[in-house]
Amino acid sequence: MSEMVRLPALSWVGRGVRVRVGLAMLALGTTGVFSATVTWAADDQAAASAGDTGGNNIDEIVVTARKRSENLRDIPASITAISAATIEEAHITQLDDLSALVANLNIDEAHDNTPDVVLRGVGSFGLVAGVGFYVNDVQVFEGQIARPIDIERIEVLKGPVGTLFGGANVGGAIKYVTKDPTSTWENEATVEFGSYSTRNYQAVFSGPLSDTVGVRASVYYDHHDGNVYDTVNKFDYGAATDRGARITVVVAPNDSNKIHLWLSADDFNTSSQNLMYEPPDAHTYSRTVEDFFVPSFDRHIGSAAIQWDHQMEANLALTSLTSYFTSYNRGVTDFFKQPVPIDLLDQNVDNRVYSEELRLASTGGSDVDWLVGAFFQGHKSATLSVDNNYNSDPNNPMLIQPGPGGLPLDYDRNEKMQREYALFGDVTLHHGNWQYELGLRGEYYTSSLSAVNTNNVANGDYTTPVLPIAPGSISGHEFSPRVSAQYKFSPTANVYGAISRGFTPGDLVEENFIIHPFRPEIATQYEVGYKSLLEYGVQVNAAVFYTYYKDRLYLYQRLANGPIQDLTANIGPSTNVGAEFDIAAPLPAGFKLSVAGGVLRARWGETNGFVNPGNGNIPPGTPQQLNGLNVPFAPAYTASTTLDWKHDFGGYLVGARTEASFVGRSYWDPQNSAFQEAYHLLNASAWLEHGRWKLTVAGTNLTDTSYNTVFWPVPDVNPFHNIARVNRPKWFTVNATVRF
């Protein structure tokens, strides 16, 4: 028997399981070509921190968005850089905090600290990656173990970035650049307490072991209680504990070689796997649920990566980056939420990811910058979903009657292997005031899936096993070009135009006792932009874009032969048109004002009809045309305004930050049967720093605004009720840091 409702998100590595294992932050490494001078803290990292909109110096922002260090203004693309200072001062602790800082970015972070991401209306919101997450050049798939204290900056790359980053980046990429060991010993410890019994502890030790070896180690323990009240069990859902450690070792034996080694581990557990309620409509919000079974979720992650940078000659460098990642996910929940639980669901997902990248790049600052490389990634996943369907109380072993004589035991197991092989290159020609770029990536991908399902409900037989379902395999290839031109009016002002393409690889999914493929999503974007640094440190950026998004994926459910069954399908294209801007200006007396905004119109084109096309054992339905309707999860506008203030009172540095963000209407389903109303959020923080000490007070969602982070309406999910999850409430924290 299939479950009554769809989970918040589904893994694109094995859709037979109903657990979310989504995207993530994973501590794996830094990138780019390094200077021949041995320094632990990279110069580009320091420059980015100084130039980020979080500081009062808005001049030089260096990023590695094209896998080489460049001034942000010299890159013909829309990129938002967020420095370590901004991460700390804005108290960014979760991924959805980034939405307030990046125009046209929509992030929902669910129970397991992993996000669904839609950028400029591109991304399938939990079904496939859509927007790739990287710790520098290593793609990551789940978890949150690149801690804010270890992040030097975050680079949000908007639009398809398939040329350099490959598949699963159809909408862009969010890239984390991590901190290197410091040149002298700099250690610190932080304790934080706050609302809902928040108790967070972290410590960092960083410095040189010798003239050629440096180390940075961080450990953390985070805990908070729940904030959604269960009226049945009489306690608050949402409590979570996260603990782990990360080690960075840098070895620079000479001016021509530099080696990075990263090791990290994370353990996360929570009782809030199924934090959903049943509102009468999309505009009624509640922080209570009726759950007759206490769910649980545990995840264990380990990762390792090594990067070797070798300066082969004055103008040529070689980089090798090898990574390995493993995760174990275990979840238990009950979907029916009935006084007598009838569907106890055990969910297991295991992942193994290995990747290798080799690239050659020019160095030395000539009129031609180029980069060529090869890439391989293997992703093995095993998913197990066991529905223990009861007609009595599972808390009383004498009354449990699964299988024959009771309701069926539904045992689903999928094993998948995905591989990607790619060759890529990018060349930039500087000619006078002009810059021309041409890039191309050719990628070949494969996916094979085997599955077992012991509940043959399609034939009305709940006991006869189907062993096995016929295995499936697919392969395909895609090319991801990029072309751009930029003209400089002055060293600090330019206009650019760019055309870029990205895709999400096609894949396989087991649904309704067959394995069937879906086609790759492909996005082609046309963008024109303006970047400038004006007098008095005023920074102005703007861009307009048009994206044709082909073969968009969606997962929907419908009644067929009794139970509710899933179907993943390519349902058609959309056209996304929008504009963005940001302005940052230093003001007198230590103030700085930042304003940013974006508008988006994302509409469905001609579709084949949004209803099951008769795939597998579900009979075909009546097609519903979506042409002209709004695509899901794409707010009509996003905007933010931030006021920063800093002042030194005789060695006592005092600072404050207020941040207001505004999100326009967005629709929850392709049919536009339900929408999220526009809402706004207000955050604030203040700090006092003196010598080795720093005290910080922060508050998020100060107006205690309520909105849904996900909402599945009756027509889209099932014929019984709406399902939703509410946002985080108002939250206060106080933390103290000491450096030693």
XYZ file of C-alpha atoms in Angstrom:
740
model
C 0.000 0.000 0.000
C 1.344 3.423 -0.873
C 1.394 6.106 1.763
C -1.376 8.652 2.007
C 0.852 11.689 1.592
C 4.075 12.616 -0.118
C 7.092 13.421 2.027
C 8.585 16.919 1.905
C 11.133 15.851 -0.686
C 12.406 12.798 -2.466
C 15.874 11.661 -3.318
C 16.855 11.897 -6.965
C 19.162 8.947 -6.323
C 16.405 6.426 -5.613
C 12.788 7.512 -5.741
C 11.440 4.188 -4.491
C 12.055 5.338 -0.933
C 9.940 8.033 0.661
C 12.591 9.700 2.749
C 14.144 13.023 1.937
C 17.878 12.861 1.487
C 18.192 16.023 -0.647
C 20.979 18.491 -1.005
C 23.494 19.565 1.527
C 26.608 21.194 2.735
C 29.601 18.895 3.060
C 33.081 19.916 4.125
C 35.332 18.751 1.334
C 37.772 21.312 0.103
C 38.970 24.502 -1.498
C 39.613 25.140 -5.154
C 41.408 27.124 -7.741
C 44.997 27.847 -8.634
C 47.087 29.021 -5.700
C 49.822 31.567 -5.499
C 53.399 30.300 -5.490
C 53.860 32.123 -2.191
C 53.025 29.807 0.701
C 50.269 31.371 2.835
C 47.687 29.548 4.919
C 44.854 32.061 4.507
C 44.337 32.619 0.789
C 44.517 36.206 -0.405
C 41.301 35.865 -2.387
C 39.448 34.811 0.763
C 40.634 37.867 2.646
C 39.684 40.115 -0.229
C 36.227 38.646 -0.433
C 35.669 39.229 3.247
C 36.744 42.822 2.952
C 34.705 43.523 -0.122
C 31.511 41.670 0.671
C 28.372 43.655 1.239
C 28.580 42.666 4.862
C 31.521 44.969 5.497
C 31.922 48.706 5.096
C 34.615 48.347 2.408
C 32.751 47.694 -0.840
C 35.590 47.553 -3.310
C 37.406 44.304 -4.087
C 35.431 41.040 -4.055
C 37.408 38.048 -5.313
C 35.604 34.764 -6.055
C 36.354 31.439 -7.743
C 33.073 31.023 -9.644
C 34.990 30.093 -12.832
C 37.473 27.907 -10.914
C 40.062 30.665 -10.881
C 40.434 33.718 -8.655
C 38.774 36.781 -10.217
C 37.267 40.071 -9.215
C 33.521 39.594 -8.958
C 32.873 42.579 -11.219
C 34.978 41.044 -14.002
C 32.805 37.933 -14.313
C 29.992 38.231 -16.903
C 27.375 36.488 -14.758
C 25.074 37.143 -11.812
C 26.873 36.097 -8.627
C 26.134 36.962 -5.015
C 29.097 36.649 -2.622
C 28.437 36.421 1.118
C 31.471 36.760 3.360
C 32.303 35.150 6.683
C 31.640 38.507 8.359
C 28.114 38.643 6.930
C 27.469 35.007 7.874
C 28.395 35.841 11.454
C 26.720 39.246 11.734
C 23.489 38.137 10.025
C 23.509 35.006 12.203
C 23.097 32.667 9.240
C 22.704 29.222 10.770
C 20.419 27.453 8.269
C 20.335 27.370 4.491
C 16.956 29.056 4.202
C 18.519 32.115 5.859
C 20.211 32.748 2.500
C 16.883 33.573 0.854
C 16.857 36.973 2.533
C 20.252 37.840 1.003
C 19.814 36.619 -2.589
C 17.172 37.884 -5.013
C 14.969 35.265 -6.717
C 16.236 32.485 -4.445
C 13.608 30.245 -2.816
C 14.873 27.721 -0.222
C 12.895 25.459 2.072
C 14.880 23.617 4.715
C 13.084 20.622 6.132
C 13.377 18.358 9.156
C 16.817 16.983 8.299
C 18.601 20.290 7.650
C 18.712 19.762 3.884
C 17.063 22.121 1.423
C 14.836 22.221 -1.610
C 16.070 25.043 -3.835
C 14.540 26.969 -6.732
C 16.639 29.749 -8.272
C 15.056 32.121 -10.797
C 12.162 29.671 -11.035
C 14.417 26.772 -12.036
C 14.581 23.616 -9.922
C 12.159 20.818 -9.198
C 11.874 21.431 -5.458
C 12.895 18.114 -3.964
C 12.555 15.779 -6.915
C 15.971 16.296 -8.520
C 18.878 18.530 -7.596
C 18.110 21.497 -9.866
C 20.587 23.738 -8.057
C 23.899 22.101 -7.164
C 25.595 22.480 -3.792
C 29.369 22.525 -3.607
C 32.060 22.953 -1.071
C 34.189 24.659 -3.639
C 34.538 22.182 -6.504
C 33.132 19.065 -4.804
C 29.418 18.482 -5.270
C 27.588 17.439 -2.125
C 24.285 15.650 -1.744
C 23.006 15.824 1.821
C 23.707 16.906 5.361
C 25.011 20.170 6.766
C 28.558 19.681 7.977
C 30.282 22.719 6.483
C 29.597 24.797 9.546
C 29.307 28.595 9.409
C 32.453 28.878 11.522
C 34.408 27.034 8.795
C 33.057 28.993 5.796
C 35.093 31.845 4.341
C 32.362 32.862 1.918
C 29.337 31.611 0.007
C 29.062 32.185 -3.741
C 25.576 31.921 -5.277
C 25.932 31.400 -9.039
C 22.662 32.187 -10.800
C 21.530 30.535 -13.984
C 22.770 27.322 -15.636
C 26.413 26.573 -14.798
C 26.723 23.281 -16.641
C 29.905 24.250 -18.507
C 32.218 24.081 -15.498
C 30.079 22.280 -12.925
C 28.201 19.703 -14.993
C 24.851 17.981 -14.538
C 22.421 18.743 -11.711
C 23.147 22.485 -12.050
C 20.333 23.386 -14.388
C 19.368 26.375 -12.233
C 22.735 27.391 -10.807
C 25.026 26.479 -7.950
C 25.602 27.446 -4.332
C 29.276 27.155 -3.543
C 31.009 27.239 -0.168
C 34.639 28.295 0.122
C 36.103 26.986 3.359
C 38.781 28.474 5.598
C 42.409 27.395 5.484
C 44.621 27.135 8.577
C 45.860 30.502 9.831
C 49.493 31.576 9.708
C 49.615 31.912 13.526
C 47.721 29.977 16.187
C 44.188 31.403 16.415
C 41.781 29.408 18.571
C 38.266 30.224 19.685
C 35.314 28.730 21.528
C 31.655 29.753 21.389
C 28.649 28.953 23.541
C 25.113 29.914 22.533
C 21.781 29.728 24.351
C 18.355 30.749 23.172
C 14.689 30.049 22.591
C 13.387 26.494 22.676
C 16.269 25.427 24.926
C 18.854 26.139 22.256
C 22.281 24.929 23.417
C 25.091 25.228 20.882
C 28.798 24.722 21.503
C 31.697 24.944 19.066
C 35.469 25.303 19.128
C 38.160 25.899 16.506
C 41.911 25.333 16.685
C 43.947 26.720 13.794
C 47.620 27.317 13.161
C 50.942 26.014 11.809
C 52.486 22.727 12.857
C 55.690 23.672 11.032
C 56.880 25.968 8.268
C 55.228 23.708 5.681
C 52.226 22.189 7.487
C 49.126 23.900 8.864
C 46.031 22.485 10.511
C 42.507 23.679 11.281
C 40.151 21.580 13.413
C 36.595 22.358 14.486
C 34.110 20.513 16.686
C 30.474 21.343 17.403
C 27.389 20.232 19.309
C 23.984 21.813 18.601
C 20.634 21.095 20.214
C 17.228 22.734 20.375
C 13.794 21.606 21.516
C 10.726 21.421 19.322
C 8.413 24.279 18.361
C 5.325 22.482 16.996
C 2.962 21.166 19.675
C 1.468 17.691 19.359
C -2.011 17.764 20.885
C -2.110 13.973 21.227
C 1.263 13.153 22.768
C 1.335 16.457 24.667
C 4.857 17.522 23.754
C 6.659 19.712 21.228
C 7.870 18.234 17.978
C 11.012 19.438 16.227
C 13.756 18.757 18.757
C 17.070 18.063 17.009
C 20.691 17.326 17.901
C 23.604 17.782 15.515
C 27.234 17.028 16.362
C 30.414 16.550 14.396
C 33.959 17.585 13.578
C 36.037 18.748 10.637
C 39.804 18.761 10.046
C 41.733 20.646 7.363
C 45.421 19.941 6.800
C 47.480 21.987 4.341
C 50.950 20.865 3.288
C 53.123 23.167 1.166
C 56.557 21.525 0.833
C 57.740 24.102 -1.723
C 56.564 26.989 -3.885
C 55.294 24.649 -6.613
C 53.130 22.245 -4.629
C 50.286 22.549 -2.186
C 48.139 19.744 -0.777
C 44.812 20.064 1.034
C 43.318 17.204 3.039
C 39.806 17.432 4.477
C 38.149 14.966 6.836
C 34.696 15.458 8.308
C 31.971 13.583 10.167
C 28.457 14.488 11.266
C 25.732 12.825 13.309
C 22.194 14.232 13.212
C 18.993 13.008 14.843
C 15.535 14.443 15.321
C 11.978 13.468 16.200
C 10.534 15.805 13.583
C 10.602 13.724 10.417
C 6.908 14.179 9.753
C 6.212 17.717 10.960
C 3.073 18.224 8.874
C -0.425 19.397 9.681
C -3.747 19.435 7.828
C -4.982 22.999 7.273
C -8.361 23.718 5.655
C -6.676 25.982 3.101
C -3.300 27.462 2.128
C -3.830 30.594 4.231
C -4.563 29.040 7.613
C -1.440 28.383 9.668
C -0.963 26.310 12.775
C 1.868 25.297 15.084
C 0.034 22.228 16.323
C -0.272 18.726 14.908
C -2.213 15.604 15.785
C 0.277 12.777 15.540
C -0.417 9.425 17.135
C 3.072 8.090 16.510
C 6.359 9.778 17.407
C 8.589 9.779 14.285
C 12.376 9.704 14.260
C 15.210 10.401 11.845
C 18.940 9.657 12.163
C 21.722 10.410 9.700
C 25.447 9.650 9.863
C 27.863 11.220 7.361
C 31.563 10.812 6.731
C 33.664 12.422 4.019
C 37.236 12.763 2.867
C 38.864 14.764 0.083
C 42.357 15.560 -1.078
C 43.434 18.275 -3.491
C 46.870 18.631 -5.027
C 47.835 21.885 -6.746
C 51.028 21.810 -8.780
C 52.537 24.845 -10.498
C 54.065 23.109 -13.515
C 55.671 26.243 -14.931
C 55.251 30.000 -14.717
C 51.944 30.083 -16.603
C 50.568 26.579 -16.166
C 49.047 24.813 -13.149
C 47.622 21.350 -12.568
C 44.894 20.544 -10.031
C 43.748 17.103 -8.918
C 40.727 16.799 -6.617
C 39.589 13.438 -5.246
C 36.667 12.972 -2.870
C 34.673 10.229 -1.151
C 31.396 10.587 0.721
C 29.229 8.137 2.645
C 25.922 8.532 4.473
C 23.445 6.378 6.389
C 19.856 7.579 6.876
C 17.286 5.851 9.079
C 13.738 7.105 9.563
C 10.486 5.855 11.108
C 7.116 7.558 10.826
C 3.374 7.002 10.442
C 1.639 8.841 7.615
C -2.021 8.318 8.339
C -1.975 10.157 11.678
C -4.860 8.104 13.034
C -5.665 7.163 16.657
C -4.845 3.580 15.677
C -1.727 3.841 13.470
C -2.128 1.747 10.326
C 1.005 2.577 8.347
C 4.281 2.401 10.244
C 6.933 3.269 7.658
C 10.622 2.397 8.068
C 12.917 4.211 5.630
C 16.602 3.565 5.010
C 18.854 5.324 2.508
C 22.580 4.692 2.094
C 24.786 6.692 -0.274
C 28.350 6.327 -1.537
C 29.810 8.985 -3.806
C 33.282 9.012 -5.374
C 34.554 11.785 -7.650
C 37.771 12.716 -9.405
C 38.575 15.933 -11.267
C 41.751 16.832 -13.144
C 42.263 20.216 -14.725
C 44.958 22.344 -16.327
C 44.697 26.103 -16.112
C 46.642 29.106 -17.287
C 48.172 31.428 -14.715
C 50.141 34.644 -14.966
C 47.552 37.181 -16.083
C 47.949 37.130 -19.902
C 45.324 38.305 -22.379
C 44.009 34.751 -22.621
C 42.769 32.806 -19.598
C 41.924 29.176 -20.199
C 41.037 26.024 -18.333
C 40.504 22.419 -19.494
C 39.625 19.376 -17.442
C 38.163 15.897 -17.085
C 35.667 14.703 -14.488
C 34.233 11.419 -13.215
C 31.653 10.786 -10.518
C 30.077 7.557 -9.320
C 27.045 7.609 -7.032
C 25.770 4.365 -5.533
C 22.602 4.410 -3.469
C 20.537 1.775 -1.713
C 17.034 2.598 -0.505
C 14.697 0.478 1.586
C 11.115 1.367 2.454
C 9.025 -0.999 4.589
C 5.350 -0.209 5.178
C 4.063 -2.133 8.177
C 0.362 -1.740 7.516
C -1.720 -2.553 10.603
C -5.347 -3.022 11.442
C -4.635 -2.664 15.145
C -2.312 -0.977 17.611
C 1.445 -1.469 16.811
C 2.247 -0.568 20.425
C 0.572 -3.809 21.519
C 2.421 -6.802 19.963
C -0.575 -9.075 20.608
C -2.730 -7.018 18.271
C -0.366 -6.522 15.344
C -1.669 -8.219 12.215
C 0.462 -7.341 9.189
C 0.513 -9.557 6.122
C -2.026 -12.362 5.468
C -5.124 -11.980 7.612
C -4.425 -8.309 8.177
C -3.239 -5.521 5.943
C -0.200 -5.987 3.669
C 3.471 -5.579 4.395
C 4.909 -3.431 1.606
C 8.641 -4.003 1.191
C 10.397 -1.823 -1.441
C 14.132 -1.997 -2.088
C 16.020 -0.071 -4.774
C 19.686 -0.170 -5.667
C 20.977 2.433 -8.084
C 24.320 3.273 -9.672
C 24.795 6.603 -11.436
C 27.951 7.608 -13.294
C 29.017 10.842 -14.972
C 31.960 11.297 -17.357
C 32.836 14.729 -18.702
C 35.396 16.799 -20.584
C 35.189 20.562 -20.227
C 36.978 23.732 -21.188
C 36.630 27.490 -20.912
C 38.654 30.271 -22.559
C 38.438 34.030 -21.993
C 40.028 36.560 -24.337
C 40.782 40.094 -23.079
C 40.987 42.623 -25.914
C 41.097 46.268 -24.929
C 37.896 47.073 -23.062
C 36.278 43.875 -24.286
C 36.211 40.387 -22.755
C 34.985 37.377 -24.743
C 34.290 33.963 -23.247
C 33.608 30.597 -24.849
C 33.069 27.421 -22.832
C 31.835 23.909 -23.549
C 31.247 20.737 -21.561
C 30.445 17.330 -23.002
C 28.964 14.932 -20.475
C 27.999 11.273 -20.750
C 25.891 9.761 -17.981
C 24.529 6.335 -17.101
C 22.057 5.077 -14.533
C 21.077 1.520 -13.642
C 18.358 0.552 -11.186
C 17.189 -2.742 -9.724
C 14.158 -2.981 -7.465
C 12.136 -5.415 -5.367
C 8.546 -4.839 -4.254
C 6.641 -7.522 -2.336
C 3.197 -5.922 -2.467
C 1.517 -6.480 -5.828
C -1.428 -4.193 -5.229
C -1.852 -3.587 -8.956
C -3.392 -7.053 -9.336
C -5.306 -6.920 -6.091
C -2.854 -9.400 -4.582
C -1.370 -8.216 -1.291
C 0.668 -11.313 -0.496
C 2.429 -12.612 -3.614
C 5.939 -11.153 -3.929
C 7.164 -9.552 -7.129
C 10.789 -10.721 -7.176
C 12.338 -8.976 -8.865
C 10.950 -6.103 -10.877
C 12.644 -6.015 -14.272
C 15.829 -3.929 -13.875
C 16.404 -0.883 -15.998
C 19.272 1.171 -17.320
C 19.655 4.324 -19.351
C 22.470 6.376 -20.781
C 22.671 9.714 -22.483
C 24.828 12.682 -23.233
C 24.424 16.429 -23.198
C 26.494 19.444 -24.186
C 26.542 22.561 -22.019
C 27.937 25.609 -23.826
C 28.485 29.104 -22.519
C 29.150 32.280 -24.536
C 29.574 35.761 -23.100
C 30.857 39.215 -23.947
C 31.655 42.073 -21.591
C 32.508 45.710 -22.233
C 34.206 47.901 -19.621
C 33.273 51.569 -19.512
C 35.890 51.976 -16.793
C 37.860 49.731 -14.428
C 34.829 49.685 -12.109
C 31.853 49.641 -14.496
C 30.829 47.257 -17.258
C 27.947 45.673 -19.135
C 27.771 42.075 -20.264
C 25.648 39.605 -22.155
C 25.733 35.829 -21.734
C 24.070 32.685 -23.047
C 24.413 29.544 -20.938
C 22.948 26.068 -20.863
C 22.600 23.460 -18.156
C 20.798 20.194 -17.570
C 19.793 17.618 -15.019
C 20.677 14.097 -16.225
C 17.863 11.757 -17.157
C 17.268 9.000 -14.646
C 15.217 5.996 -13.636
C 12.550 5.593 -10.988
C 10.588 2.604 -9.697
C 6.906 3.365 -9.363
C 3.880 1.097 -9.373
C 5.983 -2.040 -9.895
C 7.828 -0.958 -12.997
C 11.088 0.896 -13.562
C 10.646 3.738 -16.015
C 12.892 6.577 -17.191
C 12.400 10.317 -17.292
C 14.072 12.714 -19.672
C 16.723 15.250 -18.635
C 15.590 18.756 -17.732
C 17.361 21.379 -19.855
C 17.536 25.136 -19.263
C 18.897 27.740 -21.657
C 19.346 31.260 -20.272
C 19.909 34.620 -21.939
C 21.141 37.348 -19.595
C 22.188 41.005 -19.871
C 23.715 42.709 -16.852
C 25.422 45.806 -15.481
C 28.032 45.944 -12.681
C 29.599 49.054 -11.209
C 31.396 50.593 -8.279
C 30.563 54.305 -8.243
C 31.910 57.249 -6.295
C 31.873 57.175 -2.498
C 31.884 53.373 -2.521
C 28.355 52.983 -3.901
C 27.908 49.605 -5.562
C 25.152 49.038 -8.171
C 24.415 45.789 -10.021
C 21.462 44.858 -12.223
C 20.483 42.074 -14.597
C 17.576 40.913 -16.752
C 17.177 37.317 -17.890
C 15.064 34.977 -19.996
C 15.162 31.210 -19.414
C 13.584 28.457 -21.465
C 13.210 25.467 -19.135
C 12.460 22.277 -21.060
C 10.948 18.979 -19.841
C 10.261 20.083 -16.282
C 9.764 17.219 -13.854
C 7.004 16.844 -11.328
C 5.806 14.115 -8.951
C 2.078 13.824 -8.463
C -0.261 11.267 -6.947
C -3.708 9.934 -7.757
C -6.106 7.185 -6.781
C -5.892 4.034 -8.915
C -7.136 0.533 -8.102
C -7.657 1.460 -4.472
C -4.414 2.938 -3.112
C -2.775 6.250 -3.851
C 0.081 5.846 -6.298
C 2.949 8.077 -7.399
C 4.058 9.125 -10.854
C 7.149 11.077 -11.808
C 6.941 12.572 -15.292
C 8.242 15.317 -17.577
C 5.168 17.485 -17.918
C 6.374 20.311 -20.148
C 8.377 23.515 -20.556
C 8.230 26.893 -18.882
C 9.512 30.345 -19.751
C 11.012 32.364 -16.885
C 11.511 36.103 -17.308
C 12.853 38.371 -14.609
C 15.024 41.209 -13.414
C 17.241 41.813 -10.377
C 19.193 44.613 -8.779
C 21.238 45.344 -5.683
C 22.584 48.613 -4.300
C 24.996 48.992 -1.379
C 26.187 52.346 -0.042
C 28.330 53.333 2.967
C 26.765 56.135 5.002
C 28.204 58.564 7.571
C 28.773 57.581 11.203
C 29.537 53.927 10.444
C 26.221 53.072 8.779
C 25.779 51.112 5.576
C 22.579 50.545 3.608
C 21.933 47.638 1.243
C 18.833 47.176 -0.895
C 18.167 44.285 -3.264
C 15.213 42.957 -5.186
C 14.031 40.727 -7.967
C 10.882 40.102 -9.968
C 10.012 36.854 -11.710
C 7.343 35.720 -14.139
C 7.573 31.943 -14.607
C 4.774 30.445 -16.700
C 4.030 27.062 -18.201
C 4.220 26.701 -21.960
C 2.383 24.156 -24.074
C 2.329 20.897 -22.111
C 1.269 17.399 -23.046
C -1.325 17.435 -20.296
C -0.661 17.264 -16.585
C -2.161 13.926 -15.655
C -0.839 10.375 -15.708
C -0.194 9.371 -19.345
C -0.938 5.714 -18.639
C 2.500 4.780 -17.357
C 2.760 1.364 -15.757
C -0.306 0.069 -13.926
C -2.133 3.385 -13.590
C -4.770 3.947 -16.281
C -4.465 7.187 -18.255
C -6.358 10.193 -16.995
C -7.809 13.274 -18.645
C -5.034 15.701 -19.649
C -5.112 19.141 -18.092
C -3.415 21.908 -20.041
C -1.180 24.194 -17.992
C -0.297 26.746 -20.658
C -0.085 30.228 -19.121
C -0.334 29.091 -15.493
C 2.349 29.928 -12.936
C 4.975 27.291 -12.190
C 5.261 26.163 -8.559
C 7.703 27.520 -5.982
C 8.540 30.706 -7.929
C 7.643 33.848 -5.906
C 6.532 36.818 -8.001
C 9.082 39.022 -6.237
C 11.723 38.969 -3.528
C 13.259 42.012 -1.867
C 15.397 42.880 1.128
C 16.793 45.930 2.854
C 19.613 45.853 5.383
C 21.018 48.543 7.642
C 24.408 47.908 9.266
C 26.153 50.012 11.876
C 29.596 49.708 13.483
C 31.528 52.029 15.777
C 34.692 51.760 17.865
C 34.323 53.258 21.346
C 37.908 53.296 22.565
C 38.634 49.645 21.870
C 35.054 48.446 22.331
C 33.606 47.628 18.901
C 29.815 47.887 18.843
C 27.718 46.761 15.896
C 24.114 46.199 14.929
C 22.248 44.880 11.912
C 18.568 44.935 10.929
C 17.271 43.042 7.934
C 13.799 43.047 6.409
C 12.891 40.678 3.590
C 9.756 40.507 1.453
C 8.468 37.530 -0.542
C 5.668 37.735 -3.091
C 2.927 35.309 -3.964
C 3.941 31.835 -5.152
C 1.932 28.814 -6.226
C 2.208 25.381 -4.677
C 1.130 23.143 -7.563
C 1.137 23.205 -11.385
C -2.649 23.629 -11.546
C -2.479 26.801 -9.383
C -5.155 25.448 -7.066
C -3.344 26.870 -4.020
C -0.908 29.712 -3.437
C 1.244 31.145 -0.671
C 0.311 34.690 0.220
C 2.989 37.391 0.223
C 4.797 37.777 3.541
C 7.709 39.591 5.141
C 10.317 38.766 7.783
C 12.350 40.915 10.162
C 15.691 39.868 11.679
C 18.081 41.826 13.886
C 21.359 41.320 15.708
C 23.769 43.348 17.864
C 27.238 42.644 19.206
C 29.924 43.986 21.491
C 33.557 43.035 20.907
C 36.594 43.822 23.011
C 39.973 42.148 22.876
C 39.470 38.411 22.914
C 35.757 38.524 23.748
C 32.627 38.971 21.655
C 28.993 38.940 22.817
C 26.144 38.693 20.290
C 22.361 38.882 20.584
C 20.264 37.823 17.580
C 16.573 37.524 16.791
C 14.985 35.956 13.717
C 11.410 36.397 12.517
C 10.830 39.126 15.092
C 7.272 39.747 13.891
C 6.502 36.015 14.370
C 5.175 35.833 10.814
C 3.570 32.536 9.846
C 3.686 30.987 6.387
C 3.914 27.525 4.912
C 7.277 26.207 3.803
C 5.500 23.434 1.872
C 1.834 22.890 1.026
C 0.265 20.039 -0.922
C -3.333 20.779 -1.898
C -6.062 18.164 -2.172
C -6.083 17.996 -6.004
C -2.329 17.376 -6.090
C -1.770 14.980 -3.206
C -4.873 12.956 -2.402
C -8.647 13.253 -2.195
C -8.779 13.549 1.579
C -7.004 16.612 2.965
C -4.370 19.293 2.455
C -0.911 18.727 3.918
C 1.420 21.558 4.998
C 4.458 22.430 7.088
C 4.797 25.759 8.868
C 7.904 27.938 9.105
C 10.183 28.504 12.080
C 8.741 30.827 14.745
C 10.305 33.867 16.393
C 13.673 32.831 17.822
C 16.214 34.599 20.079
C 19.793 33.571 20.832
C 22.694 34.945 22.879
C 26.243 33.740 22.304
C 29.691 34.459 23.666
C 33.003 33.837 21.902
C 36.467 33.860 23.394
C 39.677 33.721 21.353
C 42.789 32.205 22.863
